[in-house]
Short mmCIF file of C-alpha atoms and ligand atoms in Angstrom, two decimals:
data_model
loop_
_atom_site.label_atom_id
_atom_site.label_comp_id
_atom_site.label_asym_id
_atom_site.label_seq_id
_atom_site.Cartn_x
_atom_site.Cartn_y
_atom_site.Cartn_z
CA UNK A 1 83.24 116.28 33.21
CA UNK A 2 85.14 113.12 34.17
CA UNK A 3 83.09 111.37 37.20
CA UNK A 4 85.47 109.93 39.48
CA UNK A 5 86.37 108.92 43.28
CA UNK A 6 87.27 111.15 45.92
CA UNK A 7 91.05 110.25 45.46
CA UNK A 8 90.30 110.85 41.84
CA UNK A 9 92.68 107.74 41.04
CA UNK A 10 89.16 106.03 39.87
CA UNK A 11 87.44 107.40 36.36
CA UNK A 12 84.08 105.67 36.68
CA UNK A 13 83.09 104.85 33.47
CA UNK A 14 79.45 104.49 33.20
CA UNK A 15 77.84 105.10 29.88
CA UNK A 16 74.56 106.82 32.15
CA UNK A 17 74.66 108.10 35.81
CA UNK A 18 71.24 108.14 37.25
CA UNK A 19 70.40 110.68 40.12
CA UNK A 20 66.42 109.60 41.56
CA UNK A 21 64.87 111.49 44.13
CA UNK A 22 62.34 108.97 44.80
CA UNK A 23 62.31 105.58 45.20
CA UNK A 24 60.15 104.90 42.46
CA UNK A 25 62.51 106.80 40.16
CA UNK A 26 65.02 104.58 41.49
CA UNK A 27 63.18 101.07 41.07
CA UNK A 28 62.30 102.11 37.27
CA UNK A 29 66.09 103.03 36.51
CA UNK A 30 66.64 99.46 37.82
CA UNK A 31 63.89 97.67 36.59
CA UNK A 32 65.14 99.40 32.76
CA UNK A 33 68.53 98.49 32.91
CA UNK A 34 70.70 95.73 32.04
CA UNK A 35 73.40 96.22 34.18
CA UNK A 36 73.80 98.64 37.35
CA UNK A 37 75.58 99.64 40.16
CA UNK A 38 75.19 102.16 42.66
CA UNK A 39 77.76 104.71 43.64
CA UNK A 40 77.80 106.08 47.55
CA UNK A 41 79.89 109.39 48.23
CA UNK A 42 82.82 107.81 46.14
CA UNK A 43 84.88 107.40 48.68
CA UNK A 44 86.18 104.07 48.00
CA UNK A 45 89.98 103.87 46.18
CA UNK A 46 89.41 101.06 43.95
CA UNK A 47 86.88 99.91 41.43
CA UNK A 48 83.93 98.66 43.55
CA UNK A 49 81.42 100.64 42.47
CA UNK A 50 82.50 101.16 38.51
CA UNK A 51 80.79 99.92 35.96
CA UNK A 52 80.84 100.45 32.04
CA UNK A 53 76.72 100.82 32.05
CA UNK A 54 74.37 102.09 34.50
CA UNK A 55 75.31 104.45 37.98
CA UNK A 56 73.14 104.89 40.02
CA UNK A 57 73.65 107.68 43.02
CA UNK A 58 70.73 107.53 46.03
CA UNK A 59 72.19 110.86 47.40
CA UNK A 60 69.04 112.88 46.24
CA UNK A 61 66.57 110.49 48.18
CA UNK A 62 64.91 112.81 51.11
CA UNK A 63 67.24 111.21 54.51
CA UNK A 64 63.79 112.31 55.96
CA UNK A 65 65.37 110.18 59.42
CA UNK A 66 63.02 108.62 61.72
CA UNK A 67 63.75 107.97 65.23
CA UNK A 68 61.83 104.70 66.76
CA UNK A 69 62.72 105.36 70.36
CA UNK A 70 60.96 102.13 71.79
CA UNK A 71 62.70 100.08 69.46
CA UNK A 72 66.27 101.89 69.82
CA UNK A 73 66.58 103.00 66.11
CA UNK A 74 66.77 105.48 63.37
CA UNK A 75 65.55 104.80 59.83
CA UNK A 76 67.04 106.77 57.49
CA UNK A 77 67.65 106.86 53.57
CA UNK A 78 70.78 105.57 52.62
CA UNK A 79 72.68 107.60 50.64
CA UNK A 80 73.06 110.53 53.65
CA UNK A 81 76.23 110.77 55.04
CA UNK A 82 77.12 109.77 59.07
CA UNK A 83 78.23 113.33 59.43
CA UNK A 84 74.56 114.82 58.97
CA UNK A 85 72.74 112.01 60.48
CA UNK A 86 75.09 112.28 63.68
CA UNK A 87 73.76 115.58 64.03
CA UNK A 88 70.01 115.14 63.72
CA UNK A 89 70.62 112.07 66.46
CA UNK A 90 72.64 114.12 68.18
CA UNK A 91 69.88 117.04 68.48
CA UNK A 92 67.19 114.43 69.95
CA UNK A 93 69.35 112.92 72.25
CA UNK A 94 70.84 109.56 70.39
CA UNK A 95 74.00 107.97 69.32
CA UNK A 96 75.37 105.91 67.06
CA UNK A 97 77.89 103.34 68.73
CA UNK A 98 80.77 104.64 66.64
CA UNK A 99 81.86 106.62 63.52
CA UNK A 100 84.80 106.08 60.93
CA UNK A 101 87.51 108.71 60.96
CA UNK A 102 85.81 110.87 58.30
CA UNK A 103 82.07 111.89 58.58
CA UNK A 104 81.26 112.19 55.13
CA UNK A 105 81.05 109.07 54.29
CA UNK A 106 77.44 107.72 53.12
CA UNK A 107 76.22 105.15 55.25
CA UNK A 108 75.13 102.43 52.36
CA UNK A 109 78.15 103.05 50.97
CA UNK A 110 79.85 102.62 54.14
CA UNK A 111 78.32 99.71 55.38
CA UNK A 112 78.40 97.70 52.11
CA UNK A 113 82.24 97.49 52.45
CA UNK A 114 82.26 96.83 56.02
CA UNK A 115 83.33 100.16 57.07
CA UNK A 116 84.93 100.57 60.91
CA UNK A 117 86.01 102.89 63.62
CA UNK A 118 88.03 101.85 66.11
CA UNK A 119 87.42 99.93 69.46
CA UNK A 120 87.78 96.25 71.10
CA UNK A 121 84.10 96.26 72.22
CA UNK A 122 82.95 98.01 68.98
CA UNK A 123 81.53 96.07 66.35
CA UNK A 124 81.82 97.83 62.58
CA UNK A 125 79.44 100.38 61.46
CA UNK A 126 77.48 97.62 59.47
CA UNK A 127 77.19 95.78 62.71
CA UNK A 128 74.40 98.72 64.07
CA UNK A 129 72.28 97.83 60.88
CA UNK A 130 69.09 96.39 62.36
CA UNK A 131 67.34 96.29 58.78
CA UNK A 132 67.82 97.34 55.22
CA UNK A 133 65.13 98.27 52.65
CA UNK A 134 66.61 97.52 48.41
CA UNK A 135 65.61 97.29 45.22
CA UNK A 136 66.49 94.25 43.61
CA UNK A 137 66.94 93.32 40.33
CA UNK A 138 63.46 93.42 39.07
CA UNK A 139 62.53 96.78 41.18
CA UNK A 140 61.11 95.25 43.57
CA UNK A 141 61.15 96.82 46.72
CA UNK A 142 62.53 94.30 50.03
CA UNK A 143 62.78 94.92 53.34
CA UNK A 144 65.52 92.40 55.63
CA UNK A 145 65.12 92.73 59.28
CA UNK A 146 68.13 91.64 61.76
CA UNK A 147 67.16 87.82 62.66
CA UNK A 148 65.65 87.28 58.92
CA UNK A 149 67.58 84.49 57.03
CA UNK A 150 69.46 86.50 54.84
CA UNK A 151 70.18 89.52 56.61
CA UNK A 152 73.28 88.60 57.53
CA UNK A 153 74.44 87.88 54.39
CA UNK A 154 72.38 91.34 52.83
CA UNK A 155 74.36 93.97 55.35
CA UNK A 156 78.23 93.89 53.64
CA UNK A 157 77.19 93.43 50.00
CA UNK A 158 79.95 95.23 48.30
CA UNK A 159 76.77 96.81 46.14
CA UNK A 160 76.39 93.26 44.69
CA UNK A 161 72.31 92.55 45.91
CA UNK A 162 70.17 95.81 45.10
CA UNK A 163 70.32 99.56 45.97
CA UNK A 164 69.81 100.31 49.49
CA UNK A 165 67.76 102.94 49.54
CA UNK A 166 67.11 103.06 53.09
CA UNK A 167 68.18 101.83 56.46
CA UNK A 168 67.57 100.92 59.96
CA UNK A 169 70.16 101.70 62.75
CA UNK A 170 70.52 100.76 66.46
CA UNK A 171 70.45 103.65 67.98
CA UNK A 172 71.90 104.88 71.93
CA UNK A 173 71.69 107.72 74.13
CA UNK A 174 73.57 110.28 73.19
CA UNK A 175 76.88 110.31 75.17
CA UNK A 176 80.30 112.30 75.66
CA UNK A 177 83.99 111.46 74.72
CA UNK A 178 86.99 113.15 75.57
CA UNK A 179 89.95 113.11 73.41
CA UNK A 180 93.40 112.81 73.90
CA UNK A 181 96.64 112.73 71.83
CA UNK A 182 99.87 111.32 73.18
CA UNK A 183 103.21 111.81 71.18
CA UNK A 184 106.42 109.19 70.81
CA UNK A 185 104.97 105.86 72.30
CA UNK A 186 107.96 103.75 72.96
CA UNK A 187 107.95 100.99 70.45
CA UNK A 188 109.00 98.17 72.66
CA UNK A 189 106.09 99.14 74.73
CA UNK A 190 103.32 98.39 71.92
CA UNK A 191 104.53 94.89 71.79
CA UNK A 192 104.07 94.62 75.54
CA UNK A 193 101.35 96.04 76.41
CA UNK A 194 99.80 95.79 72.91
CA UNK A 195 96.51 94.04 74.74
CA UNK A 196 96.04 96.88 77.37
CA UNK A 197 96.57 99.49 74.78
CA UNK A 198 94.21 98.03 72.44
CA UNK A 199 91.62 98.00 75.13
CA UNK A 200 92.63 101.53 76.77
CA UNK A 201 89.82 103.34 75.82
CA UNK A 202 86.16 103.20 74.20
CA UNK A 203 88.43 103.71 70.66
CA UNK A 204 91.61 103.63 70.78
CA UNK A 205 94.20 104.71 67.54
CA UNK A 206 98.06 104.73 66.96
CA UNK A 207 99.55 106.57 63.80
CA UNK A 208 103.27 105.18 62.79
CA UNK A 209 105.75 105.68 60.14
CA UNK A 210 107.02 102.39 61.09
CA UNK A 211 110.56 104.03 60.88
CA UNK A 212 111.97 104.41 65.02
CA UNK A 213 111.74 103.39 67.93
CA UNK A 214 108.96 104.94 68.97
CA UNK A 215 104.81 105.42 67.34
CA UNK A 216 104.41 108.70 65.97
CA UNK A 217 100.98 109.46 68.10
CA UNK A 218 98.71 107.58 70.25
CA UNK A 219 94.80 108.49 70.54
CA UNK A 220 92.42 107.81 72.93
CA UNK A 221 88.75 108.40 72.74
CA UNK A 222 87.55 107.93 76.30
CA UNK A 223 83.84 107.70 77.65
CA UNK A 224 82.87 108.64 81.24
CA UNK A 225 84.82 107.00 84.02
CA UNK A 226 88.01 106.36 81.41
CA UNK A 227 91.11 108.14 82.34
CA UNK A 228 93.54 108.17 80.44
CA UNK A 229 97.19 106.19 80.37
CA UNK A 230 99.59 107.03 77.85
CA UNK A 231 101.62 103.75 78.68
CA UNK A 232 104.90 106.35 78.63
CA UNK A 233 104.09 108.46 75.54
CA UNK A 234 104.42 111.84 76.37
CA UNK A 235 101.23 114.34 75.90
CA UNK A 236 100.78 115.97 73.22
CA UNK A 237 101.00 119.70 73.83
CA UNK A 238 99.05 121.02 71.16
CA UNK A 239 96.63 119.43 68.79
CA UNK A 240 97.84 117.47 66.51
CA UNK A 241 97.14 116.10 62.85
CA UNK A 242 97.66 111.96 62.40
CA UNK A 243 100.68 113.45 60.00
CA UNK A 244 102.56 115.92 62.40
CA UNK A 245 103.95 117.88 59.76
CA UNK A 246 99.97 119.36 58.60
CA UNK A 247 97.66 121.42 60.18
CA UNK A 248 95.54 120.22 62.69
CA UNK A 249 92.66 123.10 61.69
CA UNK A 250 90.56 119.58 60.05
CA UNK A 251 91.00 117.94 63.29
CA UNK A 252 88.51 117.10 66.06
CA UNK A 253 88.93 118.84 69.25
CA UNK A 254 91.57 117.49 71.25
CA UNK A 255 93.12 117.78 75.00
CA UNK A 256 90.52 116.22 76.81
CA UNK A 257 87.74 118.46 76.14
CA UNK A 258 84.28 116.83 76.75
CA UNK A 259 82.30 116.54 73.51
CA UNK A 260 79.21 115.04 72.06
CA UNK A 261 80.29 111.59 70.75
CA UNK A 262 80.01 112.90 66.48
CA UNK A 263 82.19 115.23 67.73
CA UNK A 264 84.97 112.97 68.72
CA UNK A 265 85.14 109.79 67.30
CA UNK A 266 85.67 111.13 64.12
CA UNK A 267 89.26 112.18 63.41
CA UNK A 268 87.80 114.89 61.18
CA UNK A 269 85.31 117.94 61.57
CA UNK A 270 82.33 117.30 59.44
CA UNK A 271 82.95 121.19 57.87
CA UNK A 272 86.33 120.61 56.46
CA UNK A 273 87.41 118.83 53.82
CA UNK A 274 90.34 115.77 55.61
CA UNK A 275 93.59 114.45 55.06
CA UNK A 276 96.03 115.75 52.63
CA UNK A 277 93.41 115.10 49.50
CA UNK A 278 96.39 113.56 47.44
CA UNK A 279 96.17 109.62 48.51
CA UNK A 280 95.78 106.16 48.32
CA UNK A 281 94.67 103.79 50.63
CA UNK A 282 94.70 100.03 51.59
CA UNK A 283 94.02 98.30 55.24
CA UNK A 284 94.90 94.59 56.19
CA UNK A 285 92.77 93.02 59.20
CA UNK A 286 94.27 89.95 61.19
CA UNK A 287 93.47 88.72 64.52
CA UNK A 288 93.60 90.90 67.33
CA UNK A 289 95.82 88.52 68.78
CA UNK A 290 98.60 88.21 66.10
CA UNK A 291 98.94 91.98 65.72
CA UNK A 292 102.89 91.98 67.24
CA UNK A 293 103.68 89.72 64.66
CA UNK A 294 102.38 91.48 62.28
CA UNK A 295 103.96 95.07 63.31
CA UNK A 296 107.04 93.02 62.80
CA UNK A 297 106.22 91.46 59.40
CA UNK A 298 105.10 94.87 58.61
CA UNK A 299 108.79 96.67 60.09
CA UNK A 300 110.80 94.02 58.22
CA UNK A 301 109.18 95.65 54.91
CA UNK A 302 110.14 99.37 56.28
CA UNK A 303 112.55 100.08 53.28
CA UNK A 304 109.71 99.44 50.92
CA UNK A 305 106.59 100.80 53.18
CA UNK A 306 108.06 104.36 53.91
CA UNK A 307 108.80 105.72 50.79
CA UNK A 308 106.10 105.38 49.34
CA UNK A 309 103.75 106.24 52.94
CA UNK A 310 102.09 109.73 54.17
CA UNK A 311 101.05 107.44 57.60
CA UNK A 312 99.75 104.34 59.06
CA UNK A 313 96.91 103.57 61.51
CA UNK A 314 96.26 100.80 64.03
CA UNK A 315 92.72 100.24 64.95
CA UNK A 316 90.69 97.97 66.67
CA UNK A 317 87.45 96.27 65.69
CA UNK A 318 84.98 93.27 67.47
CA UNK A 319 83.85 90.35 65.68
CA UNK A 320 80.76 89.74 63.90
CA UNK A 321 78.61 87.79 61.88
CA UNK A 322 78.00 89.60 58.90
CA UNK A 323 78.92 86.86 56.25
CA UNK A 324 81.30 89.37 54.23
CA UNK A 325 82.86 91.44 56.75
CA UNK A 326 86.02 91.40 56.70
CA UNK A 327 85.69 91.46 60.80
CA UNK A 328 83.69 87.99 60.39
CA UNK A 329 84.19 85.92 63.65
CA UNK A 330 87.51 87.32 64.52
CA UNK A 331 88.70 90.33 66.61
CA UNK A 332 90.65 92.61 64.60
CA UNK A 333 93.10 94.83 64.19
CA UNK A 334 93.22 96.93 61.43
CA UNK A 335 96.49 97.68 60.19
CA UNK A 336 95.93 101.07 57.22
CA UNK A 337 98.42 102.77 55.10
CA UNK A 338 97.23 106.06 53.74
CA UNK A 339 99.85 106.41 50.77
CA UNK A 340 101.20 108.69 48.20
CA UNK A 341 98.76 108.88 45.44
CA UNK A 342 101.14 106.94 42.52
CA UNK A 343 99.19 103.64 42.52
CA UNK A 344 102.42 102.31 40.01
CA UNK A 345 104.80 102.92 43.05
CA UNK A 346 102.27 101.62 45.55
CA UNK A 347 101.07 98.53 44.05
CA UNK A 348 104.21 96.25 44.46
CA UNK A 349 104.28 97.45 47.69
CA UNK A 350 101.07 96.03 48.70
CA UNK A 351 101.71 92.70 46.93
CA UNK A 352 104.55 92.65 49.59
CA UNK A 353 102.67 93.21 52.36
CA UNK A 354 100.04 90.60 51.29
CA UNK A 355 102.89 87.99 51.10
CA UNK A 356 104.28 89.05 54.10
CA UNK A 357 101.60 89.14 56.28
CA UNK A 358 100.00 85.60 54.51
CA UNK A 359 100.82 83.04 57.34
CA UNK A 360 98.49 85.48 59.38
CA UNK A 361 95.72 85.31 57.28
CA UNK A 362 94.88 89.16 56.30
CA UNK A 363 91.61 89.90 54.97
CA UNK A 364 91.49 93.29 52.98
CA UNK A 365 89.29 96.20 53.21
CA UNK A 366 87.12 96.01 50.00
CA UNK A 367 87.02 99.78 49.65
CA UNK A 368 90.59 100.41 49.66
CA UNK A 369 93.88 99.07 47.18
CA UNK A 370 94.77 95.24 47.58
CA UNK A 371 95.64 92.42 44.93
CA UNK A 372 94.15 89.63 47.16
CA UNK A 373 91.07 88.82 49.00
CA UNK A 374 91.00 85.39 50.76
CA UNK A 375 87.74 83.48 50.31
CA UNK A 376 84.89 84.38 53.24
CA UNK A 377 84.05 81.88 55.07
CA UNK A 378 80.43 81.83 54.35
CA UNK A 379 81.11 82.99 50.44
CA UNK A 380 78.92 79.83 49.37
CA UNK A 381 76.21 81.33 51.31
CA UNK A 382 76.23 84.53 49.81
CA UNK A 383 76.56 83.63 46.30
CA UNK A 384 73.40 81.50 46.44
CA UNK A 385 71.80 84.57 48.41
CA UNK A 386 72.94 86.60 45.42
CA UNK A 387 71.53 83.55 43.36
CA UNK A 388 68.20 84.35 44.58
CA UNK A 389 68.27 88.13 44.55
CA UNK A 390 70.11 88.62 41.29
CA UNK A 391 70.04 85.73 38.98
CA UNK A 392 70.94 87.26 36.46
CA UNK A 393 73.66 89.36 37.93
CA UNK A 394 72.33 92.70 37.20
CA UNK A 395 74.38 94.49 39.86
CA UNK A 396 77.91 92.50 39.01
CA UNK A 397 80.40 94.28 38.13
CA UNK A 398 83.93 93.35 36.86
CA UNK A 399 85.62 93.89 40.73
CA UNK A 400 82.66 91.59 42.31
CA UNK A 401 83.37 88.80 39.64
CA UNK A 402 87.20 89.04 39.98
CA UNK A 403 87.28 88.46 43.90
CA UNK A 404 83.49 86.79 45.03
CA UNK A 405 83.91 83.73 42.68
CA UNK A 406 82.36 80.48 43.30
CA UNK A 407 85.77 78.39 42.79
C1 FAD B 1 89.47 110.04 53.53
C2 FAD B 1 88.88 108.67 53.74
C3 FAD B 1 88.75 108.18 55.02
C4 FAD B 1 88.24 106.89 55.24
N1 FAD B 1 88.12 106.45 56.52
C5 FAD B 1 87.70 105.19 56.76
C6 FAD B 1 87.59 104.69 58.08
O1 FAD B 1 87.79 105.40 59.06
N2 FAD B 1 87.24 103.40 58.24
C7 FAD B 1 86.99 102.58 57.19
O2 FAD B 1 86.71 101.39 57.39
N3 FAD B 1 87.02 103.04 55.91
C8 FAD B 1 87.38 104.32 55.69
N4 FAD B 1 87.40 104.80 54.40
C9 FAD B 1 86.92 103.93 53.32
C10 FAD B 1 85.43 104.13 53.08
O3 FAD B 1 84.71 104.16 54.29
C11 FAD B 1 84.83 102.99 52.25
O4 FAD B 1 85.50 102.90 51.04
C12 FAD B 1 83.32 103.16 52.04
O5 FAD B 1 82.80 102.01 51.42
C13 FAD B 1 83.00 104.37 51.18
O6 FAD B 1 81.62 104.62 51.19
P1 FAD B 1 80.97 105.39 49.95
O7 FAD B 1 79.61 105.79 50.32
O8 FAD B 1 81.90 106.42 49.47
O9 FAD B 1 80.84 104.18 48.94
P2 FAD B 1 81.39 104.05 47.45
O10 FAD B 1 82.87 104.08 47.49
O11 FAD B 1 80.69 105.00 46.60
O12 FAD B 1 80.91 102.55 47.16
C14 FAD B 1 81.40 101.47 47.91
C15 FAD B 1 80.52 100.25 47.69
O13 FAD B 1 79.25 100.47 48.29
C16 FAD B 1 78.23 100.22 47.34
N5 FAD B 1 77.13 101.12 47.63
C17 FAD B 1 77.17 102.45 47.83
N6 FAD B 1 75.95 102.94 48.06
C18 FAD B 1 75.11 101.88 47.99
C19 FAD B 1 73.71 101.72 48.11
N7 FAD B 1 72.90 102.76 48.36
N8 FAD B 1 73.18 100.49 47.96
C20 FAD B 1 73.97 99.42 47.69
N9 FAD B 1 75.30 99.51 47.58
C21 FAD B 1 75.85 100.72 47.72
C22 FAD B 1 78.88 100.50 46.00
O14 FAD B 1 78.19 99.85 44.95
C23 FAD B 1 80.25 99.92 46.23
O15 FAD B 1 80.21 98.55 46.07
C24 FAD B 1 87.86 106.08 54.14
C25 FAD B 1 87.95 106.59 52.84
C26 FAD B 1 88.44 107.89 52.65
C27 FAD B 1 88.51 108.44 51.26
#
């Protein structure tokens, strides 16, 4: 059978797919090979993680997690998924400081691509990485601690330094969200008050068709002592799915109810399988700032954008200093289109949106469908970390080499 994404709109083609359940077994697959890369829970919608030779998958590794509560961490393996490590933390007493919409995403996976929630004061998920443990090119086994040299160069590696076969997370107390969905935020308000709403709440999402004069649904995760303001939407009456129109039965719980926090910040229940299966996705980051422009750079585009659209979703994310976020030194807002799956139709759509939104400087999400990456500010950096690592550029694949060049 056919190995492919979770959108299935990627046929991996790998001559051999390795599944190790130790880490030995995985440092002799690497050591033996020519070429390798290393596939996470496939969620990704482009071709990241292909490669014509060697797959590797660390998703049999024990997660045997490992709580250091002195330090404030949790060492885990790093092919689990956020949605079962949530819940071990969660039994004990910890936190993570956020989740992305969907908790079945692995967490190497997730963090090599710079993978976010949403929140003004919330860095990515790679930002909670406090150390990493790969295997380089040789199968040698290294560990990078935060404050080492390279680390923050090693965290977003798009796959491209080793396999991470486990790694270290800051770590909280465990805490409780409430949730709550508002319906038909006036338009004209989101310009505004765009700065309050993007700071309402500990995470804070909109979902918009981009089509009236109003956003389809605003959400608001809120932590103790938040209330809520709906800035004039109305509430939502029942609960709701980002896409109206579906059931809600995938969703987390709504209407205010108190949760544990991997019960809420996720859009979706760990126990169902999300969104409407059939899709493509791609997600533009520019400064937090210039996100009114861009709403109208985005609008202007509307004839092309909604036929071809199932929803958008405005986020939030804080700045860091991982050298290949996409979040590097620059508050964000994440602007996402989950689309039809027809990557033909959607394509030329997303080479207009790159144009149009080019005087604000977008930066792409490497997991999802773009034409374009601007060059990282600390690219040099990385490529002679890489230099170091993988001279020979075991783990390169034909995506790396097409958008991490020197020139
Ligand atoms: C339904 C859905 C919802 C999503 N929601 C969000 C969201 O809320 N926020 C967001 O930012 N993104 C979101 N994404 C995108 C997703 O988080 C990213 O594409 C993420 O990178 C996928 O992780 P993965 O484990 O599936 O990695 P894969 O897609 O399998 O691989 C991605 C990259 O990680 C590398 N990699 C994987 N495992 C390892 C490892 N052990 N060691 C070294 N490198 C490794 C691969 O080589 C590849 O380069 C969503 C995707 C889907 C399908």
């Amino acid at each position: 059978m056919t190995l492919t994404n979770w959108a299935g709109n990627i046929a991996f083609g790998a001559a051999r797919v390795h599944r190790p359940s130790t880490v030995d077994q995985v440092r002799d697959v690497v050591a033996g090979a020519e070429r390798v890369r290393v596939l996470g829970s496939g969620h990704s919608f482009n071709e990241i993680a292909d490669t014509p030779a060697d797959l590797v998958s660390v998703a049999g590794l024990p997660p045997r997690p490992r709580i250091d509560a002195a330090a404030g961490t949790v060492t885990v393996a790093g092919g689990i998924r956020y949605g079962e490590l949530a819940a071990f933390l969660d039994a004990e007493g910890f936190a993570l400081h956020n989740l992305g919409s969907l908790p079945h995403i692995s967490i190497a996976g997730a963090v090599a691509t710079g993978t976010h929630g949403s929140g003004a004061a919330l860095g990515n998920l790679a930002t909670a990485v406090a150390g990493i443990e790969l295997v380089t090119a040789g199968g040698e086994l290294v560990r990078l601690a935060r404050g080492d040299a390279d680390f923050a160069g090693a965290v977003v590696s798009l796959g491209a330094l080793g396999v991470v076969v486990g790694v270290t997370l800051d770590v909280r107390p465990a805490f409780t969200i409430r949730q709550f969905v508002f319906e038909h935020l006036p338009r004209t308000v989101l310009d505004a008050r765009w700065e309050e709403i993007a700071t309402a709440g500990y995470s804070v999402s909109l979902f918009t068709d981009w089509s009236g004069d109003t956003v389809n649904q605003l959400w608001l995760k809120l932590a103790d002592g938040e209330e809520p303001d709906g800035f004039g939407a109305t509430p939502a009456v029942r609960t709701m799915h980002p896409i109206a129109a579906m059931s809600p039965e995938s969703c987390t719980e709504q209407g205010g109810v108190p949760g544990p926090w991997h019960r809420r910040l996720p859009h979706f229940k760990l126990e169902f399988t999300p969104s409407s299966g059939e899709e493509l996705q791609t997600e533009f980051f520019v400064a937090r700032g210039d996100a009114v422009e861009a709403f109208a750079a985005i609008e202007r585009l509307r004839h092309l954008v909604t036929p071809v659209l199932q929803i958008s979703e405005i986020r939030v994310v804080a700045a860091d200093e991982l050298w290949l976020s996409p979040h590097h030194r620059r508050d964000s807002v994440a602007l996402h289109f989950t689309w039809i799956r027809d990557g033909a139709r959607v394509a030329p759509v997303v080479a207009a949106l790159e144009d149009a939104l080019a005087h604000l400087a977008p930066r792409p999400h490497w997991g999802k469908v773009f034409h374009h990456a601007p060059r990282p500010e600390r690219l040099g950096d990385f490529l002679a970390l890489r230099d170091r690592l993988d001279p020979d550029r075991k783990f390169g694949n034909a995506f790396v080499e097409r958008h991490l060049t020197a020139e």
